[in-house]
Tab-separated table of C-alpha atoms and ligand atoms in Angstrom:
chain	number	residue	atom	x	y	z
A	1	MET	CA	108.627	-188.137	250.477
A	2	VAL	CA	112.335	-188.543	250.633
A	3	LEU	CA	114.013	-185.254	250.180
A	4	GLN	CA	116.732	-185.140	247.508
A	5	PRO	CA	120.115	-184.373	248.943
A	6	GLN	CA	120.728	-180.921	247.594
A	7	VAL	CA	117.694	-179.474	249.035
A	8	LYS	CA	116.718	-178.030	252.138
A	9	ILE	CA	113.083	-177.065	253.089
A	10	LEU	CA	112.718	-173.058	253.493
A	11	ILE	CA	108.767	-173.162	253.650
A	12	ARG	CA	106.759	-176.183	254.700
A	13	ARG	CA	103.805	-177.379	253.107
A	14	ASP	CA	101.449	-176.851	255.896
A	15	GLN	CA	102.706	-172.939	255.866
A	16	ILE	CA	102.155	-172.990	252.216
A	17	ALA	CA	98.587	-174.351	252.646
A	18	LYS	CA	98.000	-171.474	255.192
A	19	ALA	CA	99.333	-168.876	252.990
A	20	VAL	CA	96.987	-170.112	250.237
A	21	ASP	CA	94.110	-170.060	252.458
A	22	ARG	CA	94.876	-166.469	253.210
A	23	LEU	CA	95.353	-165.342	249.754
A	24	ALA	CA	92.154	-167.042	248.637
A	25	SER	CA	89.986	-165.017	251.471
A	26	GLU	CA	91.836	-161.732	250.297
A	27	ILE	CA	90.804	-162.410	246.379
A	28	LYS	CA	87.345	-163.542	247.649
A	29	ARG	CA	86.755	-160.488	249.449
A	30	ASP	CA	88.085	-158.193	246.424
A	31	TYR	CA	86.377	-160.005	243.830
A	32	GLN	CA	82.915	-160.707	245.404
A	33	ASP	CA	80.528	-159.397	242.751
A	34	LYS	CA	82.991	-160.060	239.893
A	35	GLN	CA	83.989	-163.176	237.956
A	36	PRO	CA	87.740	-162.720	237.368
A	37	LEU	CA	89.878	-164.326	234.433
A	38	LEU	CA	92.768	-166.075	236.421
A	39	ILE	CA	95.849	-166.350	233.855
A	40	GLY	CA	98.467	-168.723	235.366
A	41	VAL	CA	102.161	-168.335	234.164
A	42	LEU	CA	103.452	-171.824	233.018
A	43	LYS	CA	104.893	-173.791	233.939
A	44	GLY	CA	106.015	-172.923	237.532
A	45	SER	CA	102.413	-171.649	238.686
A	46	PHE	CA	100.369	-174.711	237.789
A	47	VAL	CA	100.639	-176.510	241.603
A	48	PHE	CA	99.938	-172.954	243.186
A	49	MET	CA	97.083	-172.030	240.887
A	50	ALA	CA	95.539	-175.605	241.482
A	51	ASP	CA	95.352	-175.236	245.071
A	52	LEU	CA	94.280	-171.714	245.165
A	53	ILE	CA	91.490	-172.005	242.714
A	54	ARG	CA	89.760	-174.768	244.691
A	55	GLN	CA	89.597	-172.371	247.639
A	56	LEU	CA	87.891	-169.864	245.504
A	57	ASP	CA	84.281	-171.114	245.609
A	58	SER	CA	82.713	-168.455	243.144
A	59	PRO	CA	82.685	-168.424	239.377
A	60	LEU	CA	85.893	-167.745	237.633
A	61	GLU	CA	87.511	-168.308	234.383
A	62	LEU	CA	91.167	-169.800	233.719
A	63	ASP	CA	93.750	-169.572	231.407
A	64	PHE	CA	97.471	-169.981	231.127
A	65	VAL	CA	100.247	-168.190	229.082
A	66	ARG	CA	103.745	-169.523	228.517
A	67	LEU	CA	106.817	-167.045	228.370
A	68	SER	CA	110.841	-167.691	228.127
A	69	SER	CA	113.310	-165.977	229.326
A	70	TYR	CA	115.296	-168.391	231.491
A	71	GLY	CA	115.788	-171.254	228.888
A	72	ALA	CA	117.542	-173.825	231.127
A	73	ALA	CA	119.608	-171.276	232.852
A	74	ARG	CA	119.143	-169.899	236.300
A	75	GLU	CA	119.440	-166.388	235.230
A	76	SER	CA	116.906	-164.250	233.322
A	77	SER	CA	118.253	-163.456	229.848
A	78	GLY	CA	116.368	-160.158	230.167
A	79	LYS	CA	114.401	-160.888	226.997
A	80	VAL	CA	110.916	-162.199	227.212
A	81	ARG	CA	108.790	-163.829	224.428
A	82	VAL	CA	105.477	-165.247	224.630
A	83	ILE	CA	105.160	-168.841	223.632
A	84	GLN	CA	101.726	-169.621	224.392
A	85	GLY	CA	99.542	-166.514	224.490
A	86	VAL	CA	96.262	-166.157	226.277
A	87	LYS	CA	93.324	-167.711	224.336
A	88	THR	CA	90.418	-166.234	226.409
A	89	PRO	CA	89.296	-162.922	225.472
A	90	VAL	CA	90.713	-160.329	228.021
A	91	LYS	CA	89.005	-157.152	226.870
A	92	GLY	CA	86.673	-155.821	229.614
A	93	LYS	CA	87.583	-158.832	232.140
A	94	ASP	CA	88.734	-158.250	235.732
A	95	VAL	CA	92.207	-160.211	235.051
A	96	LEU	CA	94.263	-161.794	237.962
A	97	VAL	CA	97.678	-162.975	237.189
A	98	ILE	CA	98.990	-166.001	239.100
A	99	GLU	CA	102.797	-166.095	239.120
A	100	ASP	CA	105.282	-168.608	241.216
A	101	ILE	CA	108.004	-166.223	241.597
A	102	VAL	CA	109.101	-162.613	241.286
A	103	ASP	CA	112.629	-161.960	240.920
A	104	THR	CA	114.026	-159.383	238.765
A	105	GLY	CA	110.421	-158.652	237.712
A	106	ILE	CA	111.407	-158.504	234.175
A	107	THR	CA	109.048	-161.587	233.066
A	108	ILE	CA	106.256	-160.519	235.068
A	109	SER	CA	106.311	-156.572	234.172
A	110	PHE	CA	106.353	-158.101	230.194
A	111	LEU	CA	103.212	-160.255	230.882
A	112	LEU	CA	101.499	-157.462	232.677
A	113	ASP	CA	102.249	-154.888	229.674
A	114	TYR	CA	101.317	-157.583	227.328
A	115	LEU	CA	97.790	-158.130	228.732
A	116	LYS	CA	97.170	-154.086	229.452
A	117	LYS	CA	97.383	-154.028	225.610
A	118	LYS	CA	94.328	-156.070	225.726
A	119	ARG	CA	92.313	-153.763	227.858
A	120	PRO	CA	91.095	-155.577	230.818
A	121	ALA	CA	88.700	-154.035	233.255
A	122	SER	CA	91.366	-154.353	235.696
A	123	LEU	CA	94.606	-156.154	236.095
A	124	LYS	CA	95.947	-157.371	239.322
A	125	LEU	CA	99.112	-159.982	240.414
A	126	CYS	CA	99.198	-162.608	242.834
A	127	ALA	CA	102.629	-164.169	243.336
A	128	LEU	CA	103.323	-167.106	245.512
A	129	THR	CA	106.692	-165.970	246.164
A	130	ASP	CA	108.877	-162.552	246.054
A	131	LYS	CA	112.953	-162.401	245.853
A	132	PRO	CA	112.574	-158.236	246.307
A	133	SER	CA	116.626	-158.179	246.754
A	134	ARG	CA	116.969	-159.096	243.194
A	135	ARG	CA	114.350	-156.425	241.999
A	136	LYS	CA	115.328	-154.612	238.487
A	137	VAL	CA	111.998	-153.390	237.607
A	138	PRO	CA	109.100	-151.979	239.748
A	139	VAL	CA	106.248	-154.762	240.104
A	140	PRO	CA	103.379	-154.339	242.244
A	141	ILE	CA	102.298	-157.531	243.842
A	142	ASP	CA	98.637	-157.310	245.022
A	143	TYR	CA	98.612	-160.568	246.441
A	144	LEU	CA	101.515	-162.265	247.942
A	145	GLY	CA	102.555	-165.485	249.682
A	146	PHE	CA	105.838	-165.243	250.963
A	147	THR	CA	108.915	-163.083	250.499
A	148	VAL	CA	112.214	-165.345	250.147
A	149	PRO	CA	115.787	-164.833	250.473
A	150	ASN	CA	118.124	-164.364	247.675
A	151	GLU	CA	118.548	-168.283	246.886
A	152	PHE	CA	117.499	-170.287	244.189
A	153	VAL	CA	114.201	-171.996	245.291
A	154	VAL	CA	112.494	-175.091	243.763
A	155	GLY	CA	109.411	-177.348	244.686
A	156	TYR	CA	105.452	-176.830	244.613
A	157	GLY	CA	105.638	-176.171	241.054
A	158	LEU	CA	109.122	-174.594	241.031
A	159	ASP	CA	111.831	-176.031	239.061
A	160	CYS	CA	115.509	-176.342	238.118
A	161	ASP	CA	116.048	-177.627	234.676
A	162	GLN	CA	112.465	-178.991	234.674
A	163	ARG	CA	113.412	-181.213	238.208
A	164	PHE	CA	111.974	-180.745	241.607
A	165	ARG	CA	108.588	-179.424	240.677
A	166	ASN	CA	106.944	-181.998	242.461
A	167	LEU	CA	108.512	-181.388	246.013
A	168	PRO	CA	105.294	-180.472	248.308
A	169	ASP	CA	107.652	-177.849	250.186
A	170	ILE	CA	109.329	-174.741	249.038
A	171	CYS	CA	113.198	-175.558	248.939
A	172	ILE	CA	116.240	-174.049	248.740
A	173	LEU	CA	118.651	-175.483	245.838
A	174	GLU	CA	122.124	-175.878	247.735
A	175	GLU	CA	124.307	-177.298	245.093
A	176	TYR	CA	123.334	-178.225	241.465
B	201	5GP	P1	112.318	-162.686	236.531
B	201	5GP	O1	112.004	-162.126	235.214
B	201	5GP	O2	111.324	-161.762	237.729
B	201	5GP	O3	113.789	-162.300	237.101
B	201	5GP	O4	112.099	-164.245	236.614
B	201	5GP	C1	110.803	-164.550	236.976
B	201	5GP	C2	110.842	-165.997	236.473
B	201	5GP	O5	112.242	-166.634	236.828
B	201	5GP	C3	109.841	-166.822	237.126
B	201	5GP	O6	108.771	-166.871	236.800
B	201	5GP	C4	110.758	-168.324	237.502
B	201	5GP	O7	110.264	-169.076	236.358
B	201	5GP	C5	112.301	-167.862	237.354
B	201	5GP	N1	112.800	-167.989	238.783
B	201	5GP	C6	113.329	-166.527	239.268
B	201	5GP	N2	113.977	-167.065	240.561
B	201	5GP	C7	113.702	-168.414	240.610
B	201	5GP	C8	114.021	-169.247	241.859
B	201	5GP	O8	114.480	-168.730	242.738
B	201	5GP	N3	113.621	-170.598	241.369
B	201	5GP	C9	113.200	-170.870	240.345
B	201	5GP	N4	112.537	-172.327	240.277
B	201	5GP	N5	112.595	-170.160	239.400
B	201	5GP	C10	113.040	-168.703	239.540
Protein backbone atom coordinates (compact mmCIF):
# COMPACT_ATOMS: atom_id res chain seq x y z
CA MET A 1 0.00 0.00 0.00
CA VAL A 2 1.24 3.52 -0.75
CA LEU A 3 1.51 5.43 2.51
CA GLN A 4 -0.28 8.73 2.69
CA PRO A 5 2.24 11.55 3.07
CA GLN A 6 1.23 12.76 6.51
CA VAL A 7 1.59 9.40 8.29
CA LYS A 8 4.66 7.64 9.71
CA ILE A 9 4.63 3.97 10.75
CA LEU A 10 4.82 3.48 14.50
CA ILE A 11 3.90 -0.22 14.80
CA ARG A 12 4.30 -2.47 11.75
CA ARG A 13 1.67 -5.00 10.70
CA ASP A 14 3.94 -7.96 11.61
CA GLN A 15 4.40 -6.56 15.13
CA ILE A 16 0.61 -6.17 15.39
CA ALA A 17 0.07 -9.77 14.25
CA LYS A 18 2.51 -11.02 16.94
CA ALA A 19 0.75 -8.98 19.62
CA VAL A 20 -2.65 -10.33 18.52
CA ASP A 21 -1.28 -13.89 18.81
CA ARG A 22 0.07 -13.16 22.30
CA LEU A 23 -3.19 -11.57 23.46
CA ALA A 24 -5.21 -14.48 22.08
CA SER A 25 -3.00 -16.95 23.99
CA GLU A 26 -3.47 -14.99 27.22
CA ILE A 27 -7.25 -14.79 26.71
CA LYS A 28 -7.53 -18.51 25.83
CA ARG A 29 -5.55 -19.41 28.95
CA ASP A 30 -7.83 -17.30 31.20
CA TYR A 31 -11.17 -18.26 29.63
CA GLN A 32 -10.49 -21.99 29.20
CA ASP A 33 -13.77 -23.25 30.69
CA LYS A 34 -15.82 -20.18 29.83
CA GLN A 35 -17.73 -18.85 26.87
CA PRO A 36 -16.93 -15.13 27.01
CA LEU A 37 -19.03 -12.35 25.53
CA LEU A 38 -16.68 -10.07 23.62
CA ILE A 39 -17.95 -6.51 23.27
CA GLY A 40 -16.17 -4.37 20.69
CA VAL A 41 -16.26 -0.59 20.87
CA LEU A 42 -17.17 0.77 17.44
CA LYS A 43 -15.80 1.80 15.16
CA GLY A 44 -12.12 1.76 16.06
CA SER A 45 -11.88 -1.80 17.42
CA PHE A 46 -13.40 -3.65 14.46
CA VAL A 47 -10.14 -4.55 12.66
CA PHE A 48 -8.43 -5.64 15.89
CA MET A 49 -11.49 -7.62 16.96
CA ALA A 50 -11.75 -9.37 13.60
CA ASP A 51 -8.14 -10.54 13.84
CA LEU A 52 -8.35 -11.43 17.53
CA ILE A 53 -11.48 -13.59 17.38
CA ARG A 54 -10.03 -15.69 14.59
CA GLN A 55 -7.18 -16.66 16.95
CA LEU A 56 -9.67 -17.63 19.66
CA ASP A 57 -10.81 -21.03 18.47
CA SER A 58 -13.14 -21.71 21.41
CA PRO A 59 -16.85 -20.81 21.64
CA LEU A 60 -17.64 -17.16 22.30
CA GLU A 61 -20.34 -14.56 21.80
CA LEU A 62 -19.86 -11.21 20.12
CA ASP A 63 -21.52 -7.84 20.31
CA PHE A 64 -20.70 -4.19 19.70
CA VAL A 65 -21.41 -0.88 21.36
CA ARG A 66 -21.05 2.56 19.90
CA LEU A 67 -20.22 5.53 22.07
CA SER A 68 -19.76 9.17 21.31
CA SER A 69 -17.39 11.57 22.95
CA TYR A 70 -15.02 12.85 20.32
CA GLY A 71 -17.25 13.83 17.42
CA ALA A 72 -14.94 14.90 14.62
CA ALA A 73 -12.37 16.42 16.96
CA ARG A 74 -9.21 14.88 18.36
CA GLU A 75 -9.91 15.76 21.98
CA SER A 76 -12.42 13.97 24.16
CA SER A 77 -15.32 16.22 25.10
CA GLY A 78 -15.39 14.43 28.44
CA LYS A 79 -19.07 13.63 27.96
CA VAL A 80 -19.78 10.12 26.77
CA ARG A 81 -23.09 8.90 25.37
CA VAL A 82 -24.20 5.42 24.32
CA ILE A 83 -25.31 5.62 20.69
CA GLN A 84 -25.74 1.88 20.23
CA GLY A 85 -26.06 -0.20 23.39
CA VAL A 86 -25.29 -3.86 23.85
CA LYS A 87 -28.05 -6.12 22.46
CA THR A 88 -26.90 -9.43 23.92
CA PRO A 89 -27.93 -10.10 27.56
CA VAL A 90 -24.92 -9.39 29.80
CA LYS A 91 -26.17 -10.63 33.18
CA GLY A 92 -24.08 -13.56 34.42
CA LYS A 93 -21.76 -13.51 31.38
CA ASP A 94 -17.97 -13.30 31.34
CA VAL A 95 -17.61 -10.04 29.45
CA LEU A 96 -14.42 -8.97 27.71
CA VAL A 97 -14.44 -5.46 26.26
CA ILE A 98 -12.30 -4.90 23.16
CA GLU A 99 -11.07 -1.32 22.72
CA ASP A 100 -8.72 0.27 20.19
CA ILE A 101 -7.04 2.85 22.43
CA VAL A 102 -7.23 4.06 26.01
CA ASP A 103 -6.31 7.73 26.13
CA THR A 104 -7.73 9.83 28.99
CA GLY A 105 -9.66 6.73 30.09
CA ILE A 106 -12.95 8.65 30.20
CA THR A 107 -14.66 6.67 27.43
CA ILE A 108 -13.73 3.22 28.65
CA SER A 109 -14.44 3.87 32.31
CA PHE A 110 -17.89 5.11 31.30
CA LEU A 111 -18.43 1.91 29.32
CA LEU A 112 -17.18 -0.33 32.12
CA ASP A 113 -19.62 1.38 34.54
CA TYR A 114 -22.46 1.00 32.03
CA LEU A 115 -21.70 -2.73 31.68
CA LYS A 116 -21.17 -3.30 35.42
CA LYS A 117 -24.76 -2.16 36.01
CA LYS A 118 -25.89 -5.07 33.84
CA ARG A 119 -24.31 -7.48 36.37
CA PRO A 120 -21.91 -9.62 34.33
CA ALA A 121 -20.20 -12.56 36.11
CA SER A 122 -16.88 -10.93 35.25
CA LEU A 123 -15.75 -7.87 33.34
CA LYS A 124 -12.31 -7.40 31.78
CA LEU A 125 -10.71 -5.10 29.25
CA CYS A 126 -8.50 -5.87 26.28
CA ALA A 127 -6.98 -2.80 24.61
CA LEU A 128 -4.88 -2.74 21.48
CA THR A 129 -3.04 0.43 22.55
CA ASP A 130 -2.62 2.54 25.66
CA LYS A 131 -1.50 6.16 25.92
CA PRO A 132 -0.82 6.33 29.69
CA SER A 133 0.72 9.81 29.55
CA ARG A 134 -2.75 11.25 28.89
CA ARG A 135 -4.68 9.39 31.57
CA LYS A 136 -7.25 11.32 33.61
CA VAL A 137 -9.23 8.38 34.99
CA PRO A 138 -7.49 5.19 36.19
CA VAL A 139 -8.34 2.20 34.00
CA PRO A 140 -7.28 -1.40 34.69
CA ILE A 141 -6.23 -2.93 31.36
CA ASP A 142 -6.22 -6.71 31.66
CA TYR A 143 -4.79 -7.45 28.20
CA LEU A 144 -2.69 -4.85 26.38
CA GLY A 145 -1.14 -4.85 22.92
CA PHE A 146 1.10 -1.77 22.95
CA THR A 147 1.90 1.34 24.93
CA VAL A 148 2.08 4.31 22.56
CA PRO A 149 3.62 7.78 23.01
CA ASN A 150 1.60 10.97 23.30
CA GLU A 151 0.88 11.22 19.56
CA PHE A 152 -2.32 10.90 17.57
CA VAL A 153 -2.28 7.43 16.03
CA VAL A 154 -4.27 6.11 13.08
CA GLY A 155 -4.56 2.89 11.08
CA TYR A 156 -5.57 -0.69 11.87
CA GLY A 157 -9.10 0.57 12.58
CA LEU A 158 -8.14 3.89 14.18
CA ASP A 159 -9.29 7.00 12.33
CA CYS A 160 -9.02 10.72 12.10
CA ASP A 161 -12.29 12.15 10.81
CA GLN A 162 -13.15 8.68 9.46
CA ARG A 163 -9.96 8.45 7.38
CA PHE A 164 -6.96 6.12 7.71
CA ARG A 165 -8.86 3.18 9.26
CA ASN A 166 -7.73 0.94 6.40
CA LEU A 167 -3.98 1.41 6.93
CA PRO A 168 -2.57 -2.00 7.90
CA ASP A 169 0.04 -0.52 10.26
CA ILE A 170 -0.46 1.73 13.30
CA CYS A 171 0.85 5.13 12.25
CA ILE A 172 1.48 8.54 13.74
CA LEU A 173 -0.48 11.32 12.10
CA GLU A 174 2.12 14.02 11.68
CA GLU A 175 0.21 16.88 10.15
CA TYR A 176 -3.47 17.19 9.52
P1 LIG B 1 -10.48 8.55 25.98
O1 LIG B 1 -11.86 8.67 26.48
O2 LIG B 1 -9.69 7.43 26.65
O3 LIG B 1 -9.75 9.85 26.05
O4 LIG B 1 -10.56 8.28 24.45
C1 LIG B 1 -10.79 7.03 23.92
C2 LIG B 1 -11.25 7.13 22.50
O5 LIG B 1 -10.68 8.30 21.87
C3 LIG B 1 -10.75 5.96 21.71
O6 LIG B 1 -11.68 4.93 21.70
C4 LIG B 1 -10.56 6.59 20.33
O7 LIG B 1 -11.77 6.55 19.63
C5 LIG B 1 -10.20 8.04 20.60
N1 LIG B 1 -8.75 8.30 20.60
C6 LIG B 1 -7.96 8.63 21.65
N2 LIG B 1 -6.68 8.79 21.27
C7 LIG B 1 -6.65 8.51 19.96
C8 LIG B 1 -5.60 8.46 18.98
O8 LIG B 1 -4.40 8.68 19.23
N3 LIG B 1 -5.98 8.13 17.72
C9 LIG B 1 -7.27 7.87 17.38
N4 LIG B 1 -7.51 7.57 16.11
N5 LIG B 1 -8.28 7.90 18.27
C10 LIG B 1 -7.97 8.21 19.54
